[in-house]
Short mmCIF file of C-alpha atoms in Angstrom, two decimals:
data_model
loop_
_atom_site.label_atom_id
_atom_site.label_comp_id
_atom_site.label_asym_id
_atom_site.label_seq_id
_atom_site.Cartn_x
_atom_site.Cartn_y
_atom_site.Cartn_z
CA UNK A 151 13.11 9.94 14.42
CA UNK A 152 12.02 6.51 13.73
CA UNK A 153 10.28 4.96 10.62
CA UNK A 154 7.76 2.22 10.52
CA UNK A 155 6.34 0.59 7.52
CA UNK A 156 3.06 -1.42 7.72
CA UNK A 157 1.37 -3.33 5.01
CA UNK A 158 -2.20 -4.17 5.47
CA UNK A 159 -3.76 -7.07 3.55
CA UNK A 160 -7.32 -8.22 3.42
CA UNK A 161 -8.01 -11.59 5.16
CA UNK A 162 -10.77 -12.26 2.76
CA UNK A 163 -9.34 -10.76 -0.32
CA UNK A 164 -8.44 -13.02 -3.24
CA UNK A 165 -6.52 -12.50 -6.46
CA UNK A 166 -8.63 -11.01 -9.27
CA UNK A 167 -8.38 -10.84 -12.94
CA UNK A 168 -5.93 -8.06 -13.97
CA UNK A 169 -7.92 -7.16 -17.03
CA UNK A 170 -9.91 -5.19 -14.51
CA UNK A 171 -7.10 -2.66 -14.09
CA UNK A 172 -6.52 -1.78 -17.75
CA UNK A 173 -8.62 -0.41 -20.46
CA UNK A 174 -7.60 -2.79 -23.58
CA UNK A 175 -7.45 -6.64 -23.27
CA UNK A 176 -4.27 -8.06 -21.93
CA UNK A 177 -2.14 -10.31 -24.18
CA UNK A 178 -2.00 -13.07 -21.67
CA UNK A 179 -3.82 -13.99 -18.35
CA UNK A 180 -2.71 -12.10 -15.25
CA UNK A 181 -4.03 -11.68 -11.74
CA UNK A 182 -3.53 -8.95 -9.17
CA UNK A 183 -4.10 -8.23 -5.50
CA UNK A 184 -4.41 -5.03 -3.68
CA UNK A 185 -2.90 -3.98 -0.14
CA UNK A 186 -2.34 -0.75 1.43
CA UNK A 187 1.16 0.41 2.96
CA UNK A 188 1.56 3.03 5.61
CA UNK A 189 4.95 4.65 6.01
CA UNK A 190 5.12 6.52 9.46
CA UNK A 191 7.87 8.82 10.80
CA UNK A 192 7.33 9.03 14.47
CA UNK A 193 9.03 10.04 17.79
CA UNK A 194 8.31 7.38 20.59
CA UNK A 195 8.48 3.70 21.13
CA UNK A 196 8.07 1.29 18.27
CA UNK A 197 5.51 -0.84 20.10
CA UNK A 198 3.39 2.24 20.55
CA UNK A 199 3.54 3.09 16.90
CA UNK A 200 2.67 -0.56 16.07
CA UNK A 201 -0.12 -0.37 18.32
CA UNK A 202 -1.42 3.12 16.68
CA UNK A 203 -1.34 1.25 13.32
CA UNK A 204 -3.34 -1.69 14.74
CA UNK A 205 -5.87 0.48 16.49
CA UNK A 206 -6.27 3.17 13.82
CA UNK A 207 -5.43 1.71 10.33
CA UNK A 208 -6.36 -2.09 10.61
CA UNK A 209 -9.69 -3.82 10.99
CA UNK A 210 -8.66 -6.67 13.47
CA UNK A 211 -11.34 -9.02 12.19
CA UNK A 212 -10.97 -8.44 8.35
CA UNK A 213 -7.23 -7.53 7.98
CA UNK A 214 -3.83 -8.28 8.83
CA UNK A 215 -0.82 -6.18 9.30
CA UNK A 216 2.79 -6.94 8.20
CA UNK A 217 5.53 -4.62 9.86
CA UNK A 218 8.80 -3.96 8.11
CA UNK A 219 9.94 -3.21 4.50
CA UNK A 220 9.34 -6.65 2.91
CA UNK A 221 6.56 -7.27 0.81
CA UNK A 222 3.43 -9.08 2.57
CA UNK A 223 2.84 -11.26 -0.35
CA UNK A 224 5.19 -13.63 -2.60
CA UNK A 225 5.02 -15.06 -5.97
CA UNK A 226 4.41 -11.85 -7.89
CA UNK A 227 5.83 -10.86 -11.20
CA UNK A 228 5.98 -7.13 -9.85
CA UNK A 229 4.21 -4.84 -7.87
CA UNK A 230 3.19 -1.27 -8.44
CA UNK A 231 3.22 1.17 -5.51
CA UNK A 232 1.44 4.36 -6.14
CA UNK A 233 0.32 7.47 -3.99
CA UNK A 234 -0.50 10.96 -3.92
CA UNK A 235 1.97 13.65 -4.91
CA UNK A 236 3.42 15.81 -2.24
CA UNK A 237 1.11 18.73 -1.79
CA UNK A 238 -1.87 17.04 -3.41
CA UNK A 239 -5.02 16.84 -1.17
CA UNK A 240 -5.14 13.21 0.31
CA UNK A 241 -8.43 13.09 2.17
CA UNK A 242 -7.63 9.68 3.73
CA UNK A 243 -4.23 10.93 5.16
CA UNK A 244 -5.71 14.08 6.38
CA UNK A 245 -8.72 12.07 8.30
CA UNK A 246 -6.12 9.90 9.82
CA UNK A 247 -4.02 12.86 11.17
CA UNK A 248 -7.11 14.69 12.26
CA UNK A 249 -8.13 11.56 14.34
CA UNK A 250 -4.55 11.40 15.86
CA UNK A 251 -4.45 15.02 16.67
CA UNK A 252 -7.91 14.69 18.40
CA UNK A 253 -6.67 11.71 20.52
CA UNK A 254 -6.30 12.37 24.34
CA UNK A 255 -3.54 10.11 25.10
CA UNK A 256 -0.92 10.16 22.58
CA UNK A 257 1.88 7.77 23.07
CA UNK A 258 3.82 8.80 19.92
CA UNK A 259 4.27 11.84 17.99
CA UNK A 260 3.80 11.62 14.19
CA UNK A 261 6.12 13.52 12.19
CA UNK A 262 4.75 12.19 8.73
CA UNK A 263 2.47 9.78 7.27
CA UNK A 264 2.65 8.43 3.79
CA UNK A 265 -0.16 6.25 2.37
CA UNK A 266 0.65 3.86 -0.75
CA UNK A 267 -1.72 1.80 -2.66
CA UNK A 268 0.17 -1.50 -3.65
CA UNK A 269 -0.93 -3.65 -6.64
CA UNK A 270 0.89 -7.09 -6.88
CA UNK A 271 0.77 -8.53 -10.40
CA UNK A 272 1.05 -12.26 -11.03
CA UNK A 273 1.56 -13.79 -14.49
CA UNK A 274 3.30 -16.79 -15.92
CA UNK A 275 4.66 -14.89 -19.12
CA UNK A 276 6.17 -11.31 -19.74
CA UNK A 277 3.97 -8.73 -18.20
CA UNK A 278 5.19 -5.10 -18.60
CA UNK A 279 4.34 -2.58 -15.85
CA UNK A 280 4.21 0.49 -18.30
CA UNK A 281 0.78 -0.64 -19.22
CA UNK A 282 -0.52 -0.79 -15.69
CA UNK A 283 1.29 2.39 -14.76
CA UNK A 284 -0.52 4.22 -17.69
CA UNK A 285 -4.09 2.83 -16.89
CA UNK A 286 -3.77 2.84 -13.12
CA UNK A 287 -1.89 6.02 -12.16
CA UNK A 288 -2.87 9.62 -12.85
CA UNK A 289 0.38 11.63 -13.67
CA UNK A 290 -1.34 14.76 -12.54
CA UNK A 291 -1.84 13.54 -9.00
CA UNK A 292 0.16 10.33 -8.39
CA UNK A 293 3.79 9.23 -7.88
CA UNK A 294 4.50 5.49 -8.35
CA UNK A 295 7.37 3.05 -8.37
CA UNK A 296 7.52 -0.38 -9.61
CA UNK A 297 9.41 -3.32 -7.79
CA UNK A 298 9.95 -6.46 -9.96
CA UNK A 299 10.24 -9.82 -8.25
CA UNK A 300 13.73 -10.91 -7.12
CA UNK A 301 15.49 -13.10 -9.65
CA UNK A 302 17.70 -14.84 -6.94
CA UNK A 303 16.19 -16.04 -3.45
CA UNK A 304 12.66 -16.28 -2.48
CA UNK A 305 10.17 -13.70 -4.01
#
């Protein structure tokens, strides 16, 4: 079983004011940018899995896809990944899998598909992820993870 991670960024997306993500004002200016991450477990050739992602999950005109586990963007303070809890109804995931099951010529067999919303946060000063977790994620239906910027090497 092989695994493929694909992060999709919008070609026309720009950073927005992070105050849009929280309910109360922030102490210091911060910006954010959203991306989507797909984690696919499959059987078949990697090139066929990448072709599936490009054909089904990416708008070739408006989006770009980055394969591999490293973040697509740099310069962030941290990023917040969140998605549906296992067992929760994820309509986007179900629609993608229904489309896959209805395809005539399948070059890969999908064992699992995980959709993750990623929010990159950018700030000069200290920015605490707890505030964004509390205001963005719903603990009843979401799981989440925070990844801080690397302190050594490139971010």
